[in-house]
XYZ file of C-alpha atoms in Angstrom:
481
model
C -23.414 19.801 2.115
C -22.226 23.333 1.903
C -18.595 23.756 2.849
C -17.515 25.683 5.792
C -14.349 27.911 5.678
C -11.422 26.135 6.889
C -10.199 27.464 10.414
C -6.815 27.644 11.967
C -7.200 24.198 13.751
C -7.889 22.536 10.252
C -4.711 24.119 8.836
C -2.491 23.180 11.775
C -3.865 19.500 11.537
C -3.002 19.577 7.727
C 0.475 20.934 8.422
C 1.101 18.067 10.974
C 0.124 15.581 8.407
C 2.555 17.107 5.852
C 5.598 17.514 8.180
C 5.405 14.306 10.202
C 8.225 11.846 9.557
C 8.500 8.261 10.755
C 11.246 9.278 13.162
C 8.654 11.358 14.908
C 6.140 8.646 14.675
C 8.639 6.163 16.329
C 9.006 8.448 19.316
C 5.302 8.211 19.895
C 5.099 4.461 19.258
C 6.702 2.095 21.586
C 6.636 -0.560 18.838
C 9.512 1.182 17.046
C 11.673 2.667 19.842
C 14.495 0.503 18.771
C 14.170 1.187 15.070
C 16.205 4.550 15.212
C 18.439 3.485 12.251
C 15.466 3.760 9.848
C 15.586 6.712 7.631
C 11.955 6.932 6.368
C 8.833 9.052 6.221
C 5.338 8.161 6.278
C 3.282 7.394 3.374
C -0.058 9.128 2.653
C -1.806 7.048 -0.064
C -4.465 5.594 2.258
C -4.813 8.963 3.808
C -5.603 10.473 0.375
C -8.018 7.680 -0.642
C -9.953 7.625 2.650
C -10.060 11.557 2.934
C -11.645 11.659 -0.447
C -14.144 8.927 0.041
C -15.509 10.045 3.437
C -16.035 13.531 2.096
C -13.247 15.695 3.458
C -13.744 19.156 1.906
C -11.977 19.985 -1.217
C -9.956 22.862 0.197
C -8.331 20.609 2.817
C -7.800 17.902 0.210
C -5.874 20.223 -2.002
C -3.876 21.522 0.919
C -2.905 18.350 2.559
C -2.146 16.557 -0.845
C 1.505 16.903 -1.688
C 2.864 16.673 -5.260
C 3.301 12.834 -4.858
C -0.395 12.181 -4.562
C -1.899 14.793 -6.789
C -2.287 12.310 -9.598
C -4.031 9.842 -7.115
C -6.379 12.521 -5.907
C -7.284 13.557 -9.546
C -7.882 9.827 -10.430
C -10.351 9.588 -7.401
C -12.113 12.695 -8.650
C -12.536 10.979 -12.083
C -13.654 7.694 -10.623
C -17.470 7.343 -10.667
C -17.665 4.682 -8.022
C -15.466 6.921 -5.654
C -17.554 9.985 -6.376
C -20.712 8.089 -5.535
C -19.400 6.819 -2.103
C -17.929 10.268 -1.373
C -21.329 11.748 -2.125
C -23.228 9.520 0.014
C -20.918 9.885 2.887
C -21.154 13.788 2.694
C -25.043 13.302 2.925
C -24.810 11.048 5.750
C -22.524 13.272 7.763
C -24.700 16.266 6.978
C -27.661 14.469 8.220
C -25.890 13.583 11.429
C -24.835 17.073 12.004
C -28.236 18.458 11.288
C -30.666 15.841 12.190
C -33.209 17.878 14.039
C -33.185 20.799 11.419
C -33.586 18.218 8.657
C -36.411 16.494 10.244
C -38.133 19.883 11.122
C -37.645 21.085 7.548
C -39.438 17.978 6.148
C -42.223 17.904 8.567
C -43.113 21.510 8.775
C -41.956 23.094 5.502
C -42.338 20.103 3.168
C -38.747 20.386 2.323
C -36.309 17.750 1.042
C -32.519 17.318 1.236
C -31.870 18.699 -2.275
C -33.212 21.962 -1.231
C -31.473 22.439 2.246
C -28.445 24.594 2.382
C -26.475 22.090 4.718
C -26.509 19.444 1.976
C -24.692 19.778 -1.353
C -27.537 19.867 -3.914
C -25.157 19.415 -6.832
C -23.864 16.121 -5.382
C -27.345 14.889 -4.674
C -28.603 15.784 -8.138
C -25.527 13.897 -9.596
C -26.403 10.879 -7.727
C -29.836 10.954 -9.040
C -28.527 11.324 -12.459
C -26.501 8.128 -12.013
C -29.749 6.289 -10.846
C -28.440 6.336 -7.267
C -31.814 7.414 -6.027
C -31.151 9.201 -2.791
C -34.158 11.426 -2.577
C -37.223 10.158 -0.703
C -40.729 11.662 -0.602
C -43.185 11.820 2.305
C -40.270 10.760 4.456
C -38.521 11.727 7.643
C -35.058 12.084 8.984
C -35.119 8.632 10.432
C -36.049 7.057 7.219
C -33.256 9.054 5.457
C -30.829 7.619 7.891
C -31.748 4.122 7.028
C -31.897 4.806 3.383
C -28.519 6.536 3.073
C -26.801 3.677 5.081
C -28.533 1.139 2.738
C -27.049 2.995 -0.343
C -23.534 3.049 1.194
C -23.755 -0.610 1.952
C -24.688 -1.377 -1.725
C -21.961 0.842 -3.166
C -18.967 0.594 -0.930
C -17.819 -2.674 -2.451
C -17.439 -0.981 -5.874
C -14.409 0.758 -4.227
C -12.444 -2.265 -3.159
C -10.181 -1.970 -6.149
C -9.039 1.500 -4.885
C -7.141 -0.081 -2.116
C -4.090 -2.284 -2.164
C -4.575 -6.052 -1.957
C -2.507 -6.463 1.165
C -5.101 -4.606 3.166
C -7.936 -6.523 4.766
C -10.813 -5.017 2.885
C -13.321 -5.881 5.650
C -11.590 -3.685 8.015
C -11.792 -0.786 5.313
C -15.272 -1.630 4.627
C -16.298 -1.480 8.253
C -15.247 2.300 8.302
C -18.277 2.827 5.993
C -20.799 0.318 6.851
C -22.931 0.285 10.101
C -23.926 -3.298 10.844
C -27.685 -3.517 11.557
C -28.287 -0.041 10.223
C -31.950 -0.751 9.815
C -32.405 -1.059 13.585
C -33.308 2.366 15.045
C -31.383 1.721 18.391
C -28.168 1.064 16.366
C -28.468 4.240 14.433
C -29.212 6.273 17.505
C -26.234 4.811 19.245
C -23.956 5.865 16.472
C -25.437 9.284 16.435
C -24.780 9.630 20.134
C -21.113 8.630 19.839
C -20.665 10.970 16.839
C -22.344 13.796 18.608
C -20.198 13.405 21.901
C -16.962 12.802 20.060
C -17.253 14.687 16.910
C -13.881 16.337 17.446
C -12.157 12.930 17.118
C -13.689 12.186 13.904
C -11.366 13.035 10.832
C -12.127 16.597 9.997
C -15.609 16.071 11.520
C -16.614 13.653 8.874
C -18.548 10.509 10.108
C -16.833 7.126 9.873
C -17.994 3.928 11.638
C -15.306 3.448 14.279
C -14.586 3.707 18.030
C -13.027 7.081 18.795
C -9.742 6.220 20.618
C -8.554 9.586 21.824
C -5.316 9.309 19.796
C -5.777 12.112 17.397
C -6.599 12.339 13.770
C -7.047 9.055 12.169
C -5.950 10.459 8.856
C -2.554 11.551 10.255
C -0.698 9.064 8.230
C -1.147 5.694 6.562
C 0.669 3.987 9.616
C -1.965 5.541 11.980
C -4.790 4.276 9.653
C -3.500 0.768 9.493
C -2.561 0.310 13.123
C -6.004 1.780 14.221
C -8.286 -0.255 11.960
C -6.440 -3.427 12.620
C -6.340 -2.836 16.363
C -10.078 -2.029 16.448
C -10.677 -5.568 15.092
C -8.508 -7.236 17.534
C -5.561 -7.573 14.916
C -2.137 -6.189 14.556
C -0.418 -4.723 11.611
C 3.350 -4.523 11.868
C 4.777 -4.503 8.306
C 6.267 -0.927 8.365
C 7.400 -1.074 4.733
C 3.764 -0.875 3.801
C 3.330 2.704 5.207
C 6.983 4.003 5.084
C 9.089 5.129 2.456
C 12.817 6.181 2.147
C 13.401 9.899 2.862
C 14.032 12.146 -0.156
C 17.804 12.569 0.736
C 18.259 8.701 0.279
C 16.809 8.832 -2.997
C 18.566 11.961 -3.926
C 21.857 10.447 -3.011
C 21.112 7.443 -5.325
C 20.134 9.886 -8.214
C 23.349 11.891 -7.661
C 25.503 8.672 -7.709
C 23.898 7.837 -11.084
C 24.265 11.212 -12.520
C 27.914 11.398 -11.640
C 28.543 7.979 -13.218
C 29.677 7.393 -16.785
C 28.192 3.893 -17.008
C 26.351 2.187 -14.178
C 24.872 -1.357 -13.657
C 23.078 -2.797 -10.680
C 24.694 -6.123 -9.444
C 22.634 -8.374 -7.157
C 23.663 -11.146 -4.849
C 20.281 -12.976 -5.122
C 21.214 -15.286 -2.090
C 21.487 -12.151 0.152
C 18.815 -9.966 -1.288
C 14.922 -9.998 -1.216
C 13.548 -9.552 -4.858
C 10.447 -8.086 -3.801
C 12.014 -5.483 -1.702
C 14.290 -4.621 -4.492
C 11.561 -4.530 -6.839
C 9.779 -2.100 -4.507
C 12.900 -0.031 -4.451
C 13.207 0.230 -8.199
C 9.478 0.911 -8.719
C 9.765 3.605 -6.134
C 12.621 5.617 -7.732
C 12.115 8.211 -10.464
C 12.184 6.315 -13.872
C 13.832 9.154 -15.683
C 16.782 9.267 -13.215
C 17.067 5.354 -13.383
C 17.037 5.399 -17.173
C 20.895 5.791 -17.233
C 21.289 2.299 -15.516
C 22.497 0.087 -18.385
C 21.383 -3.311 -16.905
C 20.797 -5.381 -13.827
C 23.010 -8.508 -13.377
C 21.561 -11.224 -11.131
C 23.934 -13.732 -9.518
C 21.752 -16.568 -8.528
C 21.544 -20.241 -7.777
C 18.653 -22.763 -7.579
C 18.149 -22.135 -3.762
C 16.816 -18.654 -4.123
C 13.337 -17.378 -4.921
C 11.850 -18.017 -8.451
C 10.678 -14.317 -8.130
C 14.002 -13.395 -9.726
C 12.825 -15.117 -12.843
C 10.043 -12.699 -13.121
C 11.735 -9.299 -12.407
C 12.645 -8.480 -15.890
C 8.961 -8.638 -16.982
C 7.973 -5.880 -14.350
C 10.806 -3.421 -14.959
C 12.162 -1.356 -17.924
C 15.964 -1.895 -17.063
C 17.500 -5.002 -19.032
C 18.005 -7.980 -16.699
C 20.823 -10.574 -17.215
C 20.672 -13.733 -15.149
C 23.939 -15.405 -14.213
C 22.942 -18.822 -12.918
C 25.751 -20.107 -10.456
C 26.258 -23.894 -9.852
C 27.130 -25.142 -6.520
C 30.101 -27.485 -5.799
C 28.203 -28.730 -2.703
C 24.858 -27.994 -1.293
C 26.457 -26.146 1.600
C 28.837 -23.991 -0.383
C 27.706 -21.244 -2.814
C 30.039 -19.783 -5.351
C 27.971 -16.734 -5.953
C 30.358 -14.318 -4.158
C 33.333 -15.593 -6.256
C 31.245 -15.448 -9.543
C 29.989 -11.877 -8.655
C 33.427 -10.537 -7.931
C 34.882 -11.955 -11.142
C 31.874 -10.579 -13.064
C 32.298 -6.950 -11.522
C 36.012 -7.066 -12.242
C 35.537 -7.991 -15.755
C 32.740 -5.268 -16.261
C 35.075 -2.614 -14.841
C 38.335 -3.628 -16.691
C 36.954 -5.052 -19.891
C 33.565 -3.213 -20.388
C 34.587 0.075 -18.959
C 31.712 0.087 -16.340
C 32.743 2.519 -13.832
C 29.906 2.489 -11.257
C 28.125 -0.347 -9.595
C 24.985 -0.313 -7.378
C 25.645 -3.456 -5.239
C 22.758 -5.251 -3.669
C 23.777 -7.543 -1.059
C 23.790 -7.861 2.780
C 26.712 -10.327 2.808
C 30.001 -8.846 4.326
C 32.105 -10.859 1.675
C 31.289 -8.004 -0.812
C 33.856 -5.942 1.151
C 36.363 -7.982 -0.615
C 34.953 -7.178 -4.038
C 34.976 -3.420 -3.162
C 38.569 -3.568 -1.969
C 39.649 -5.507 -5.173
C 38.347 -2.730 -7.571
C 39.468 0.466 -5.712
C 38.976 2.872 -8.586
C 35.394 1.859 -9.316
C 32.495 3.710 -7.739
C 30.183 1.737 -5.490
C 26.694 2.313 -3.846
C 25.518 -0.430 -1.500
C 22.030 -1.560 -0.674
C 21.451 -4.005 2.223
C 18.825 -5.279 4.459
C 19.023 -4.267 8.159
C 18.492 -7.725 9.504
C 21.278 -9.359 7.427
C 24.002 -6.567 7.557
C 26.246 -5.913 10.519
C 27.223 -2.672 11.928
C 31.050 -3.161 11.239
C 30.590 -3.421 7.445
C 28.427 -0.294 7.548
C 31.153 1.689 9.578
C 33.681 0.410 6.954
C 31.639 1.746 4.057
C 31.142 5.141 5.883
C 34.803 5.337 6.507
C 35.481 4.727 2.720
C 32.768 7.471 1.990
C 30.685 4.783 0.158
C 26.988 5.679 0.281
C 24.900 2.879 1.436
C 21.215 2.445 2.354
C 18.736 -0.168 3.237
C 16.051 -1.498 0.970
C 13.972 -2.045 3.983
C 13.447 1.768 4.174
C 11.608 1.803 0.929
C 7.802 1.422 0.454
C 6.963 -2.251 -0.568
C 3.253 -1.921 -0.994
C 3.904 -1.417 -4.602
C 5.426 -4.842 -5.057
C 2.033 -6.448 -4.752
C 1.761 -7.098 -8.624
C 5.082 -9.040 -8.885
C 4.216 -11.094 -5.750
C 0.799 -12.043 -7.121
C 2.143 -12.984 -10.408
C 4.857 -15.177 -9.038
C 2.660 -16.860 -6.542
C -0.008 -17.508 -9.151
C 2.502 -18.867 -11.615
C 3.681 -21.371 -8.848
C 0.168 -22.283 -8.143
C -0.191 -23.229 -11.967
C 2.958 -25.132 -11.793
C 1.713 -27.108 -8.759
C -1.584 -27.873 -10.265
C -0.247 -29.970 -13.136
C -0.524 -33.050 -10.839
C -3.208 -31.726 -8.526
C -5.244 -34.881 -7.922
C -4.894 -36.025 -4.390
C -2.945 -33.089 -3.116
C -4.057 -31.216 -0.149
C -4.921 -27.565 -0.880
C -3.437 -26.189 2.304
C -0.256 -27.864 1.848
C 0.052 -26.733 -1.666
C -0.481 -23.185 -0.525
C 2.475 -23.625 2.043
C 4.685 -24.900 -0.799
C 3.875 -21.963 -2.932
C 5.017 -19.593 -0.141
C 8.113 -21.629 0.464
C 9.159 -21.719 -3.234
C 8.503 -17.896 -3.772
C 10.277 -17.073 -0.626
C 7.604 -14.836 0.330
C 7.265 -13.944 4.022
C 3.712 -13.855 5.249
C 1.456 -14.332 8.307
C -0.714 -17.452 8.684
C -3.760 -15.040 7.951
C -2.234 -13.977 4.628
C -1.654 -17.411 3.673
C -5.267 -18.274 4.301
C -6.458 -15.310 2.239
C -4.460 -16.592 -0.564
C -5.811 -20.128 -0.066
C -9.397 -18.815 0.007
C -9.108 -16.448 -2.836
C -7.055 -18.494 -5.317
C -6.690 -22.090 -4.339
C -10.285 -22.872 -3.330
C -11.513 -21.082 -6.518
C -9.626 -23.389 -8.865
C -11.728 -24.796 -11.821
C -11.324 -26.920 -14.876
C -12.155 -25.946 -18.353
C -11.750 -27.451 -21.744
C -9.698 -25.564 -24.271
C -10.182 -25.323 -28.080
C -8.271 -28.749 -28.455
C -10.594 -30.346 -26.171
C -7.868 -30.671 -23.370
C -8.768 -30.072 -19.708
C -6.994 -26.982 -18.289
C -6.950 -25.675 -14.617
C -8.141 -22.163 -14.419
C -6.845 -19.795 -11.775
C -8.773 -16.753 -10.833
C -6.208 -14.160 -11.070
C -8.625 -11.263 -10.231
């Protein structure tokens, strides 16, 4: 479909997307009115992917896409499956906008969509070259509506891998697929809704949804997630999947590292979440983080087995200090960590420490090594205001790992859980699959909803199968994809 020049309202809408911060989002969303301590901004990864797939014009895409998402947008433009879906969605929107004109051109002038100025002939010809046969002969606008929706239905699942695993794919899929599209009444109803509420559709592009009068769906990742879940009678409340720490927070971390002679990360594994910390490390600039010499984990057997996998997913050397317990009730992690930091400072000449813990006991450590430099990362739910006030008074920069985006921790979570599944299947006969799933989540310390557990159960546990290896021994195969 031929592009239309961007008008002022388009630019204003794009600028709103670029400038909106999570603090502003909270003011509009009662779900977060008490979360004023968060220092975060919205993510636009889903915005970028959906904007491209539904056919938002290139001029708008380039304008709304910040430096952080240029690489993502370019990868979409090089992805054949993404391009197929985009071109089909553009044709569908063009047909809905110009239904009567298209039908008349076919009936009275023997025209076809690849020769009509309101369709993008280059896109249509490309689809044909890929054997996505979109052009019909001796047809009508009605038949084209059914045909295009059929093609979208056939090709949308090829784009599933473009979206993170933690999103319910059926909710995303529903934005593209019209159920019962072959029924004329269904398509007519969709056409009527689109015609009456076109301004509520993102940049005028058709999607299969119920316009909610709340503004642009592509305003932020949070807006997308909350809307599509709500429209399916569901609720999405994991803010770390659509928020990230503000640049000031990241810059303060980089400045701390630049001003340090030698810096290490010290982790109290009992009072830190491995998946959140991994999300932080993966989110920060690798070049800036290259100065960190190592990560020292102070751990005992009560904590997540995820810590054992951390070093396999990051480039910073990881050293694991396993701490024994005198009794089941009393941990010696704090004492061991204090002794280790003192030794690193006085013996190894480490001058700076990024301390990951939400336990107030680490204040004794900071007070014991007064000349060392500290940066503290904590979790909101585990760290009291008094210790944060004390850190501020000492001019020690501190931030919450809850502020960082955690959608990028899916690869670590998946590997840890599948490994636990393999461990539990060594003696699988007679076990209940659902109870085994619960054990996996308990052992890996991954917080989840009942639905997420069922998704894992359906995808990985129920798909377990036996195979015989080269030595003739039976093995259990886990579907990791």
